Amino acid sequence: MAARSFAIGLDFGTGSVRAVVVDCADGRVIGTSVFEFPTGLGGVIVDAHDPHLARQNPADYLAGLKAAVPGALAAAGVDPGFSRDHVIGIGVDTTGSTPIPVDKNMRPLALDPKWTGHPAAQAWLWKDHTGAQEAAAITAMAREHAPQYLAVIGGTYSSEWFWSKIWRCLKVAPDVFAAAGSWVELADYIPAALAGVPTPGAVRRGVCAAGHKAMYSDTWGGLPSEQFLARLDPRLAALRPRLYDKAWPSDRPAGALCAEWAGVFGLAEGLPIAMGAFDAHYGAIGAGITTGTLVKIIGTSTCDIAITPATGDAPNVAGICGTVNGSVMPGYYGVEAGQSAVGDLLRWWVEVVCGGDEAMHAALSAGAARLVPGESGLVALDWNNGNRTILVDARLTGLIVGQTLHTARAEIYRALIEATAFGARAIIERLNASGVIIERVIACGGIAEKNPLFMQIYADVLGYPMLLAGSAQTPALGASIAAAVTAGSKAGGYDDFESAQRRMTTLADTRYLPDPAARRAYDDLYRLYRELHDSFGGVPDARADVPTLMKRLLAIRERAHGDHTR
Amino acid sequence: MAARSFAIGLDFGTGSVRAVVVDCADGRVIGTSVFEFPTGLGGVIVDAHDPHLARQNPADYLAGLKAAVPGALAAAGVDPGFSRDHVIGIGVDTTGSTPIPVDKNMRPLALDPKWTGHPAAQAWLWKDHTGAQEAAAITAMAREHAPQYLAVIGGTYSSEWFWSKIWRCLKVAPDVFAAAGSWVELADYIPAALAGVPTPGAVRRGVCAAGHKAMYSDTWGGLPSEQFLARLDPRLAALRPRLYDKAWPSDRPAGALCAEWAGVFGLAEGLPIAMGAFDAHYGAIGAGITTGTLVKIIGTSTCDIAITPATGDAPNVAGICGTVNGSVMPGYYGVEAGQSAVGDLLRWWVEVVCGGDEAMHAALSAGAARLVPGESGLVALDWNNGNRTILVDARLTGLIVGQTLHTARAEIYRALIEATAFGARAIIERLNASGVIIERVIACGGIAEKNPLFMQIYADVLGYPMLLAGSAQTPALGASIAAAVTAGSKAGGYDDFESAQRRMTTLADTRYLPDPAARRAYDDLYRLYRELHDSFGGVPDARADVPTLMKRLLAIRERAHGDHTR
């Protein structure tokens, strides 16, 4: 039997970084360490005057590396077969789009005493929405001049993404923009830091962030053209040469561990570092994604990942967040979709409306479980935080219909779960109709593991068995798989993702099968959901040039807010 | 100065009877006594297996007379100017339609030991909905064979009304039906009991109950024809001759106080007893109704009363509960409309959903008062208990649209108040469009008195100053006014309602004026409400023969309930 080998996976989340040491033979996690980001509120820098602002201190990332990697290695040391000499590589996944302004020596501007504490010099966290106007302007400009840019990202550029944030920085903090030698996604920054990459030009960028968030494609020669960027602002066009020309899939090394970090970790200098990718993408790998599998990472929101062989043109899936060659695995188009509020929708109901806590979540789940589909007479839209897929409209709002004077909390709780399941069904139907055929669904994330009612409703609404990933930490596991693949079989890893997944990922024993009677009832309810979905989320009345009711309601709301704050 | 004179008003509510002694000079209440009905749950006999059943024990009514009238007279005795000798009459208002099966000697069957405790032998309380199937069958039959019956009651016969209940009794308890010498509305029964009327045929029936609930009209010769009733059931046709041929407006005496009750009360035998009427109708008189005034009795539900001179044909107000000549005052058509859930809608939100109490009502009112119209981005339909006017559809359900993850309880609380105000506006617009022109609005009832936010929203939504009745007990005051008018000016009363109202009713000093800016915002929101109102409450899609979404949702619900109980 060959010597054991181990890979390190690093998962940079919103509030913390998790390091795991994984046995490459079976994917078992033998050491874990979590470092909570110290800056701001739960790791997030916020602004009391602007709810859309969310930044992160890059120093926290480096502190996290220093604490979590040695911590996980120390924890792994309990395994008598573990040795630091048998660590074969490091993989990294992060939130995104989380771009960081860096100087010409790859130092984040925020680490320069001149810019420390300046909000625009920090990492612009994925959920920062300050660039909403910029996103709208980018979408409008691309619709007119470069529709190909939008075709693969669902038709709308988001305020959460790379260019919206950089352009916003240019507008509100031109001094920070001018000082930035380049901008680097967190998913690319961490591998580059570990490799000691000396300049932004030497950073190997991953296609996951580039393709899904920065309108990168080999088809049109990389990032958006200078002509296009110049239409937005000439200074954005002038930035382009300082970004990157090429982005790489996830089986190519991002670099090799530099001497300095090797010393900190007590690992060998030169260890391969896998290309960085977003948490959902490596999470999908850790969940065991294959062609025909939809991986649902279900948390406060849901991220859906599918792959389809990159043998022809990219599938054109209208309203899907993105379709990028190699963004999940080389040789496949990665297809990303999502729902903006899932756990957050239930949290809103239980905590904001009903004033409850975890105990009430459990009580309402129990009450909801006693109902049969349709019994409450309720149907809801799951748009309290907008609709990411398939309508791509962040301004949409929620709707509940069917209440009586007897309608109970648990009934609405169930109706909200059902609404998210109907939203999930709309996504699967769109994928199937676009040729990305879904044959099985694997869920991972906290809700999937903890809420059997939720999973059963999904099985009944979707009409698929709901499988559960074997790991509770699929992103970190996926990152370690990327490390094992980057290291290769000769080093004790694997030569491709498929063979690594077969050995290193599992499914949980628990699975939820659709109940035929419930499924019939939900087929009927789903028709009503789609009717509400299409009429409230649909296009304005073209004849009369009247916006939809929901949009007119928002216009009234905005006017009222203006009145109230004047 | 003439000697002082006093009238007694008796208000039979759902849980209790209130007796008041009123000074005829100025309407001041100088003595009050309330008797809580002892039978059942808060005075209502219910059935754990049938939420639609609501009955009342007729013995409670008689016990209430024995306790409350002497109690109010004793309380009035504190006034040094009061004397029992100066009581000039008794007026009665009650809930309705609340029909009671009686034997041929006018004894309620429930008082016969043979029938004591039999649910069908009790009074069938207004909110008993066991006759839903019968109501639907009556509506269908009338649409086909006697549309004139429906024209003056808004187009739909209700399960709450006289014939639905009697027919239901015939079906579920034919022995009770067979034993009944006649059926008498509670509003007619109490005056008849006080007068010692010996047989059902001698009871003088009020046109208020007859016209609004029993399809009575002089136009077609009284109650529905025997031919029509025979189409429903020949035994109903056979009952007709044992009911009544003629009903009377409220200035005609129902009878004179009999010796037995005079002895119980310590009052003079032969005192005039006014015609009984429903609480809302006498409440409107107590609130000071005139042509051009809409009186809104706002409580768990809202009852709207208007009058219009009976100089021509009855106004045809589609979707209005009823238009009956003389039902409020002689010489006027009484027009009745209503909303099925007002206070109940707020109670649902605060108590059922948010799990709160009176303190939370106050807190949410305070929070809602800090919002400006439209600010919450919410609009709701007020149909959690169906829509009584103008859609006349008890099966409709609620709807809330516009929620985000930040939507707070107080915002939904305000949206629900606004929804009821929008419903109120739809009623006023319908009245105005039908020629029943509303020039001022007087509110009465607990919510109107206690909730300034509610009243201000109504003023802003309706665009009328919201006036408040001077009395907190307008039904009992109105009943005492009827007593004073029945007694006449020679006895120390009045010769007509108008002059009695001028002296005996007042408005509160508090009044709520529309705010122009709020009114503009609500004009915009009301347009959205009407769009939801018309599309969700409207007619099915005739081309495709598809019921509205709300009705299809109910069909799913009913199927699910069937599944669940099977």
Coordinates of C-alpha atoms in Angstrom, one line a residue, chain A residues 39-525:
Chain A
T39 CA -12.6 43.3 12.0
G40 CA -16.1 44.8 11.9
L41 CA -19.4 43.1 12.6
G42 CA -18.8 39.3 12.4
G43 CA -15.9 40.0 10.0
V44 CA -17.8 42.5 7.9
I45 CA -17.1 46.3 7.8
V46 CA -20.5 48.0 7.7
D47 CA -21.7 51.6 7.5
A48 CA -24.6 52.7 9.7
H49 CA -25.5 55.2 7.0
D50 CA -25.4 52.8 4.0
P51 CA -27.0 49.4 4.4
H52 CA -25.5 48.4 1.0
L53 CA -21.9 48.7 2.1
A54 CA -20.0 45.5 3.1
R55 CA -16.2 45.4 3.1
Q56 CA -13.6 43.2 4.7
N57 CA -10.1 43.9 6.1
P58 CA -7.5 42.0 4.0
A59 CA -5.3 41.8 7.1
D60 CA -7.9 39.4 8.5
Y61 CA -7.3 37.0 5.6
L62 CA -3.5 36.9 6.3
A63 CA -4.2 36.5 10.1
G64 CA -6.6 33.7 9.2
L65 CA -3.9 31.9 7.2
K66 CA -1.4 32.2 10.0
A67 CA -3.9 30.8 12.6
A68 CA -6.0 28.3 10.7
V69 CA -3.5 26.3 8.7
P70 CA -1.2 25.6 11.6
G71 CA -4.3 24.9 13.7
A72 CA -5.6 22.3 11.3
L73 CA -2.2 20.7 10.9
A74 CA -1.9 20.5 14.7
A75 CA -5.4 18.9 14.9
A76 CA -4.4 16.4 12.1
G77 CA -1.4 15.4 14.2
V78 CA -3.8 13.4 16.4
D79 CA -4.0 10.9 13.5
P80 CA -1.0 8.6 14.0
G81 CA -0.6 8.2 10.2
F82 CA -0.4 11.9 9.6
S83 CA 2.8 13.6 8.6
R84 CA 3.4 17.2 7.3
D85 CA 5.8 15.6 4.8
H86 CA 2.8 13.8 3.2
V87 CA 0.9 17.0 2.6
I88 CA 0.8 17.3 -1.2
G89 CA -0.9 20.5 -1.9
I90 CA -3.2 23.4 -0.9
G91 CA -6.5 24.4 -2.3
V92 CA -8.5 27.6 -1.7
D93 CA -12.1 28.6 -2.1
T94 CA -13.5 32.0 -1.2
T95 CA -16.6 34.2 -1.4
G96 CA -17.0 36.3 -4.5
S97 CA -17.0 38.5 -6.3
T98 CA -14.8 40.0 -3.6
P99 CA -12.3 42.2 -5.4
I100 CA -9.3 43.8 -3.6
P101 CA -7.3 46.8 -4.7
V102 CA -3.6 46.0 -4.6
D103 CA -0.5 48.1 -5.2
K104 CA 2.1 47.2 -7.9
N105 CA 3.8 44.8 -5.4
M106 CA 0.6 42.9 -4.8
R107 CA 0.1 44.4 -1.3
P108 CA -3.5 45.2 -0.6
L109 CA -3.9 48.9 -0.4
A110 CA -5.5 48.5 3.0
L111 CA -2.2 47.2 4.4
D112 CA -0.5 50.4 3.4
P113 CA -0.6 52.8 6.4
K114 CA -1.6 55.5 4.0
W115 CA -4.9 53.7 3.2
T116 CA -5.5 51.7 6.4
G117 CA -9.1 52.1 7.5
H118 CA -10.2 53.7 4.2
P119 CA -13.4 51.8 3.3
A120 CA -12.7 51.9 -0.4
A121 CA -9.2 50.4 0.1
Q122 CA -10.6 47.2 1.7
A123 CA -11.9 44.1 0.1
W124 CA -15.3 44.7 -1.5
L125 CA -17.2 41.8 0.0
W126 CA -19.6 39.8 -2.3
K127 CA -22.7 41.2 -0.6
D128 CA -21.6 44.9 -1.0
H129 CA -24.4 46.5 -3.1
T130 CA -23.1 50.0 -3.3
G131 CA -22.5 49.6 -7.0
A132 CA -26.2 49.2 -8.0
Q133 CA -26.2 52.3 -10.3
E134 CA -23.0 51.2 -11.9
A135 CA -24.4 47.7 -12.4
A136 CA -27.5 49.1 -14.1
A137 CA -25.3 51.3 -16.3
I138 CA -23.1 48.4 -17.3
T139 CA -26.1 46.3 -18.1
A140 CA -27.6 49.0 -20.3
M141 CA -24.3 49.7 -22.1
A142 CA -23.8 46.0 -22.8
R143 CA -27.3 45.6 -24.0
E144 CA -26.7 48.2 -26.6
H145 CA -23.1 47.6 -27.5
A146 CA -22.0 44.2 -26.4
P147 CA -24.9 41.8 -25.9
Q148 CA -22.5 38.8 -26.0
Y149 CA -21.2 39.8 -22.6
L150 CA -24.6 39.4 -21.1
A151 CA -25.6 36.2 -22.9
V152 CA -23.5 34.0 -20.6
I153 CA -24.4 35.7 -17.3
G154 CA -28.2 35.6 -17.5
G155 CA -28.7 39.0 -19.2
T156 CA -28.1 41.3 -16.3
Y157 CA -24.8 42.5 -14.7
S158 CA -25.1 42.5 -10.9
S159 CA -24.1 45.1 -8.3
E160 CA -22.3 42.3 -6.5
W161 CA -19.8 41.9 -9.3
F162 CA -16.2 42.9 -10.1
W163 CA -16.8 45.9 -12.5
S164 CA -19.7 47.4 -10.6
K165 CA -17.5 47.6 -7.5
I166 CA -14.3 48.9 -9.2
W167 CA -16.3 51.6 -11.1
R168 CA -18.0 52.5 -7.9
C169 CA -14.6 53.0 -6.2
L170 CA -13.5 55.1 -9.1
K171 CA -16.6 57.4 -8.5
V172 CA -16.6 57.7 -4.7
A173 CA -12.8 57.3 -4.0
P174 CA -10.8 58.3 -7.1
D175 CA -7.7 58.5 -5.0
V176 CA -8.0 54.8 -4.0
F177 CA -8.7 53.9 -7.6
A178 CA -5.6 55.8 -8.8
A179 CA -3.4 54.3 -6.1
A180 CA -4.5 50.7 -7.1
G181 CA -1.9 49.0 -9.3
S182 CA -4.6 46.4 -10.0
W183 CA -7.6 44.6 -8.6
V184 CA -7.5 41.0 -7.6
E185 CA -10.4 38.7 -6.6
L186 CA -10.0 37.2 -3.2
A187 CA -10.1 33.7 -4.8
D188 CA -7.0 34.7 -6.8
Y189 CA -5.4 36.8 -4.0
I190 CA -5.0 34.0 -1.4
P191 CA -3.2 31.5 -3.7
A192 CA -1.0 34.4 -5.0
A193 CA -0.2 35.4 -1.4
L194 CA 0.7 31.9 -0.5
A195 CA 2.9 31.7 -3.6
G196 CA 4.6 35.0 -2.9
V197 CA 3.6 36.3 -6.3
P198 CA 5.5 39.6 -6.6
T199 CA 3.4 41.6 -9.0
P200 CA -0.3 41.7 -10.1
G201 CA 0.8 40.8 -13.6
A202 CA 2.2 37.6 -12.4
V203 CA -1.0 36.4 -10.6
R204 CA -2.6 33.4 -12.3
R205 CA -6.3 34.2 -12.3
G206 CA -9.0 31.6 -12.1
V207 CA -11.7 31.4 -14.8
C208 CA -14.4 30.9 -12.1
A209 CA -14.3 34.5 -10.9
A210 CA -13.2 35.9 -14.2
G211 CA -16.0 34.2 -16.2
H212 CA -18.9 34.5 -13.7
K213 CA -18.2 38.0 -12.4
A214 CA -15.9 39.9 -14.7
M215 CA -17.4 39.2 -18.2
Y216 CA -14.2 37.3 -19.1
S217 CA -14.4 34.8 -22.0
D218 CA -11.8 33.4 -24.4
T219 CA -14.5 33.8 -27.1
W220 CA -14.0 37.6 -27.1
G221 CA -10.4 37.7 -26.1
G222 CA -10.6 37.9 -22.3
L223 CA -12.1 40.8 -20.4
P224 CA -14.4 43.3 -22.0
S225 CA -12.7 45.4 -24.6
E226 CA -11.0 48.7 -23.9
Q227 CA -13.6 50.3 -26.3
F228 CA -16.4 49.0 -24.2
L229 CA -14.8 50.0 -20.9
A230 CA -14.1 53.4 -22.3
R231 CA -17.8 53.9 -22.9
L232 CA -18.3 53.5 -19.2
D233 CA -15.3 55.6 -18.1
P234 CA -11.9 56.0 -19.9
R235 CA -10.1 55.4 -16.6
L236 CA -11.7 51.9 -16.5
A237 CA -10.3 51.3 -20.0
A238 CA -6.9 52.5 -18.8
L239 CA -7.1 49.9 -15.9
R240 CA -7.6 47.0 -18.2
P241 CA -4.0 46.3 -19.2
R242 CA -3.2 46.2 -15.5
L243 CA -5.7 43.4 -14.9
Y244 CA -5.2 40.2 -16.9
D245 CA -5.4 38.7 -20.4
K246 CA -5.9 35.1 -19.5
A247 CA -7.8 33.1 -16.8
W248 CA -7.2 29.4 -16.1
P249 CA -9.4 26.4 -15.1
S250 CA -9.1 24.7 -11.8
D251 CA -6.7 21.9 -12.6
R252 CA -3.8 24.3 -13.3
P253 CA -1.6 25.3 -10.4
A254 CA -1.9 28.9 -9.2
G255 CA 1.6 28.7 -8.0
A256 CA 3.9 27.0 -5.4
L257 CA 4.1 27.6 -1.7
C258 CA 6.8 30.3 -1.0
A259 CA 9.5 30.0 1.6
E260 CA 7.9 32.5 3.9
W261 CA 4.5 30.7 4.2
A262 CA 6.2 27.3 4.1
G263 CA 8.0 28.4 7.3
V264 CA 4.9 29.6 8.9
F265 CA 3.1 26.4 8.2
G266 CA 6.0 24.0 8.7
L267 CA 5.4 22.6 5.2
A268 CA 7.7 22.0 2.3
E269 CA 8.5 25.0 0.1
G270 CA 7.2 24.6 -3.4
L271 CA 4.0 22.7 -2.6
P272 CA 1.5 23.1 -5.4
I273 CA -1.3 25.6 -4.8
A274 CA -4.5 24.9 -6.7
M275 CA -6.3 27.6 -8.6
G276 CA -8.7 29.5 -6.3
A277 CA -12.4 29.3 -7.0
F278 CA -15.7 30.4 -5.4
D279 CA -17.1 28.4 -2.5
A280 CA -20.1 27.2 -4.4
H281 CA -18.0 25.8 -7.2
Y282 CA -15.6 23.9 -5.1
G283 CA -18.5 23.0 -2.9
A284 CA -20.1 21.4 -5.9
I285 CA -17.0 19.3 -6.4
G286 CA -16.9 18.3 -2.8
A287 CA -20.6 17.3 -3.1
G288 CA -19.7 15.0 -6.0
I289 CA -21.0 16.9 -9.0
T290 CA -21.2 15.1 -12.4
T291 CA -22.9 15.7 -15.7
G292 CA -26.6 15.5 -14.9
T293 CA -26.2 16.4 -11.2
L294 CA -27.5 19.7 -9.8
V295 CA -25.7 20.6 -6.6
K296 CA -27.7 22.9 -4.3
I297 CA -25.8 24.7 -1.6
I298 CA -28.6 25.7 0.7
G299 CA -28.0 28.3 3.3
T300 CA -29.2 31.9 3.8
S301 CA -29.5 31.9 0.0
T302 CA -29.1 29.0 -2.4
C303 CA -26.4 28.5 -5.0
D304 CA -27.1 26.0 -7.7
I305 CA -24.2 24.5 -9.7
A306 CA -24.4 22.1 -12.7
I307 CA -21.9 21.1 -15.3
T308 CA -22.2 20.0 -18.9
P309 CA -19.5 18.8 -21.2
A310 CA -17.6 21.5 -23.1
T311 CA -17.9 19.7 -26.4
G312 CA -19.9 22.4 -28.3
D313 CA -21.2 25.9 -27.8
A314 CA -22.0 27.0 -24.3
P315 CA -25.6 26.2 -23.4
N316 CA -27.7 29.4 -23.6
V317 CA -29.8 29.3 -20.4
A318 CA -31.7 32.5 -20.1
G319 CA -31.9 34.0 -16.6
I320 CA -29.1 31.8 -15.3
C321 CA -26.3 33.6 -13.4
G322 CA -23.5 32.3 -15.6
T323 CA -22.2 29.6 -17.9
V324 CA -18.4 29.5 -18.0
N325 CA -16.1 27.0 -19.6
G326 CA -14.0 25.3 -16.9
S327 CA -15.3 27.3 -14.0
V328 CA -16.1 24.2 -12.0
M329 CA -14.0 21.5 -13.7
P330 CA -11.8 21.6 -16.8
G331 CA -13.6 20.1 -19.8
Y332 CA -17.1 21.2 -18.6
Y333 CA -19.1 24.3 -18.8
G334 CA -19.9 25.4 -15.2
V335 CA -23.5 26.6 -14.9
E336 CA -24.4 28.7 -11.9
A337 CA -27.9 29.7 -10.7
G338 CA -29.3 30.8 -7.4
Q339 CA -32.1 32.0 -5.1
S340 CA -31.5 35.2 -3.2
A341 CA -33.3 34.2 0.0
V342 CA -33.9 30.7 1.4
G343 CA -32.8 30.4 5.0
D344 CA -33.1 34.2 5.2
L345 CA -36.7 34.0 4.2
L346 CA -37.5 31.6 7.1
R347 CA -35.3 33.7 9.4
W348 CA -37.4 36.7 8.4
W349 CA -40.6 35.0 9.2
V350 CA -39.5 33.4 12.5
E351 CA -37.2 36.1 13.9
V352 CA -38.4 39.4 12.4
V353 CA -42.1 38.8 12.2
C354 CA -42.9 36.2 14.8
G355 CA -40.2 37.4 17.2
G356 CA -38.9 33.9 17.8
D357 CA -35.6 32.1 18.0
E358 CA -34.1 28.7 17.1
A359 CA -36.7 27.0 19.4
M360 CA -39.5 28.6 17.3
H361 CA -37.9 27.4 14.1
A362 CA -38.1 23.9 15.5
A363 CA -41.7 24.4 16.7
L364 CA -42.9 25.8 13.4
S365 CA -41.1 23.0 11.5
A366 CA -43.0 20.5 13.6
G367 CA -46.3 22.3 13.1
A368 CA -45.7 22.6 9.4
A369 CA -44.8 18.9 9.1
R370 CA -48.3 18.0 10.3
L371 CA -49.9 19.7 7.2
V372 CA -50.4 18.1 3.9
P373 CA -49.6 20.0 0.7
G374 CA -52.3 22.5 -0.2
E375 CA -54.0 22.3 3.2
S376 CA -53.1 25.7 4.3
G377 CA -54.7 27.3 1.2
L378 CA -51.6 29.5 0.9
V379 CA -49.2 30.1 -1.9
A380 CA -46.3 32.5 -1.7
L381 CA -43.6 34.1 -3.9
D382 CA -40.0 33.7 -2.5
W383 CA -38.8 37.1 -3.5
N384 CA -38.3 39.0 -0.2
N385 CA -34.7 39.5 -1.4
G386 CA -35.4 39.8 -5.1
N387 CA -35.1 37.0 -7.7
R388 CA -31.6 36.0 -8.8
T389 CA -32.7 33.2 -11.2
I390 CA -34.6 33.0 -13.5
L391 CA -35.9 36.6 -13.5
V392 CA -32.6 38.2 -12.5
D393 CA -34.3 41.1 -10.8
A394 CA -33.1 42.2 -7.3
R395 CA -35.9 44.6 -6.8
L396 CA -38.7 42.1 -6.8
T397 CA -40.6 41.6 -3.5
G398 CA -42.5 38.9 -1.6
L399 CA -46.2 37.9 -1.9
I400 CA -48.4 35.7 0.2
V401 CA -52.0 34.9 -0.9
G402 CA -54.7 32.8 0.7
Q403 CA -54.7 33.9 4.3
T404 CA -57.8 33.5 6.5
L405 CA -58.4 34.7 10.1
H406 CA -57.2 31.2 11.2
T407 CA -54.0 31.1 9.2
A408 CA -51.3 30.1 11.6
R409 CA -47.6 30.9 11.7
A410 CA -46.6 27.3 10.9
E411 CA -48.8 27.4 7.8
I412 CA -47.0 30.5 6.5
Y413 CA -43.7 29.0 7.5
R414 CA -44.5 26.0 5.4
A415 CA -45.8 28.2 2.5
L416 CA -42.4 30.0 2.5
I417 CA -40.5 26.8 2.3
E418 CA -42.7 25.7 -0.5
A419 CA -42.2 29.0 -2.2
T420 CA -38.4 28.5 -2.3
A421 CA -39.0 24.9 -3.5
F422 CA -41.2 26.3 -6.3
G423 CA -38.4 28.8 -7.2
A424 CA -36.0 25.9 -7.3
R425 CA -38.3 24.0 -9.6
A426 CA -38.5 27.0 -11.9
I427 CA -34.7 26.9 -12.2
I428 CA -34.5 23.1 -12.9
E429 CA -37.2 23.4 -15.5
R430 CA -35.3 26.2 -17.2
L431 CA -32.1 24.1 -17.1
N432 CA -33.8 21.1 -18.5
A433 CA -35.5 23.2 -21.2
S434 CA -32.0 24.6 -22.2
G435 CA -30.4 21.2 -22.6
V436 CA -28.7 21.1 -19.2
I437 CA -30.6 18.0 -18.2
I438 CA -30.8 17.4 -14.5
E439 CA -31.0 13.7 -13.5
R440 CA -30.3 14.0 -9.7
V441 CA -30.1 16.6 -7.1
I442 CA -27.5 16.7 -4.3
A443 CA -28.1 19.2 -1.5
C444 CA -25.5 20.4 1.0
G445 CA -25.4 23.2 3.6
G446 CA -26.9 23.7 7.0
I447 CA -30.6 23.7 6.1
A448 CA -30.2 20.5 4.0
E449 CA -28.6 18.7 6.9
K450 CA -30.8 20.0 9.7
N451 CA -34.4 20.3 8.3
P452 CA -36.0 17.0 7.1
L453 CA -39.3 18.8 6.4
F454 CA -37.5 21.2 4.1
M455 CA -35.8 18.4 2.2
Q456 CA -39.1 16.3 1.9
I457 CA -40.9 19.4 0.5
Y458 CA -38.2 19.9 -2.0
A459 CA -38.4 16.2 -3.1
D460 CA -42.1 16.5 -3.4
V461 CA -42.1 19.8 -5.3
L462 CA -39.1 19.0 -7.6
G463 CA -40.0 15.4 -8.2
Y464 CA -36.4 14.3 -7.7
P465 CA -35.0 12.3 -4.8
M466 CA -33.2 14.8 -2.7
L467 CA -29.7 13.4 -1.9
L468 CA -27.5 14.8 0.7
A469 CA -23.7 15.3 0.4
G470 CA -21.7 13.1 2.7
S471 CA -19.5 16.0 3.9
A472 CA -20.8 18.9 6.0
Q473 CA -17.9 21.0 4.6
T474 CA -18.2 20.5 0.9
P475 CA -16.4 23.8 -0.2
A476 CA -13.3 23.0 1.9
L477 CA -13.4 19.4 0.8
G478 CA -13.7 20.5 -2.8
A479 CA -10.7 22.9 -2.4
S480 CA -8.6 20.0 -1.0
I481 CA -9.7 17.8 -4.0
A482 CA -8.5 20.6 -6.3
A483 CA -5.2 20.5 -4.4
A484 CA -5.0 16.7 -4.8
V485 CA -5.7 17.0 -8.6
T486 CA -3.2 19.9 -8.9
A487 CA -0.5 17.7 -7.2
G488 CA -1.3 14.8 -9.5
S489 CA -1.2 11.0 -9.0
K490 CA 2.6 10.8 -8.9
A491 CA 2.6 12.9 -5.8
G492 CA -0.2 10.8 -4.2
G493 CA -3.1 12.8 -5.6
Y494 CA -5.1 12.3 -8.7
D495 CA -4.8 13.1 -12.4
D496 CA -8.3 14.4 -12.8
F497 CA -11.3 15.6 -10.8
E498 CA -13.5 12.7 -11.8
S499 CA -11.2 10.1 -10.2
A500 CA -10.5 12.3 -7.2
Q501 CA -14.3 12.7 -6.6
R502 CA -15.0 9.0 -6.9
R503 CA -12.6 8.4 -4.0
M504 CA -12.9 11.5 -1.9
T505 CA -16.7 12.3 -2.0
T506 CA -19.6 10.4 -0.6
L507 CA -23.4 10.8 -0.2
A508 CA -25.1 10.6 3.1
D509 CA -27.3 7.6 3.8
T510 CA -30.3 9.9 4.3
R511 CA -32.2 10.6 1.1
Y512 CA -35.7 12.0 0.6
L513 CA -38.0 10.4 -2.0
P514 CA -40.9 12.2 -3.6
D515 CA -44.3 11.1 -2.3
P516 CA -46.6 10.6 -5.3
A517 CA -49.7 12.1 -3.7
A518 CA -47.8 15.1 -2.4
R519 CA -46.2 15.6 -5.8
R520 CA -49.6 15.7 -7.5
A521 CA -50.8 18.4 -5.1
Y522 CA -47.6 20.4 -5.6
D523 CA -48.0 20.1 -9.3
D524 CA -51.3 22.0 -9.0
L525 CA -49.8 24.6 -6.5

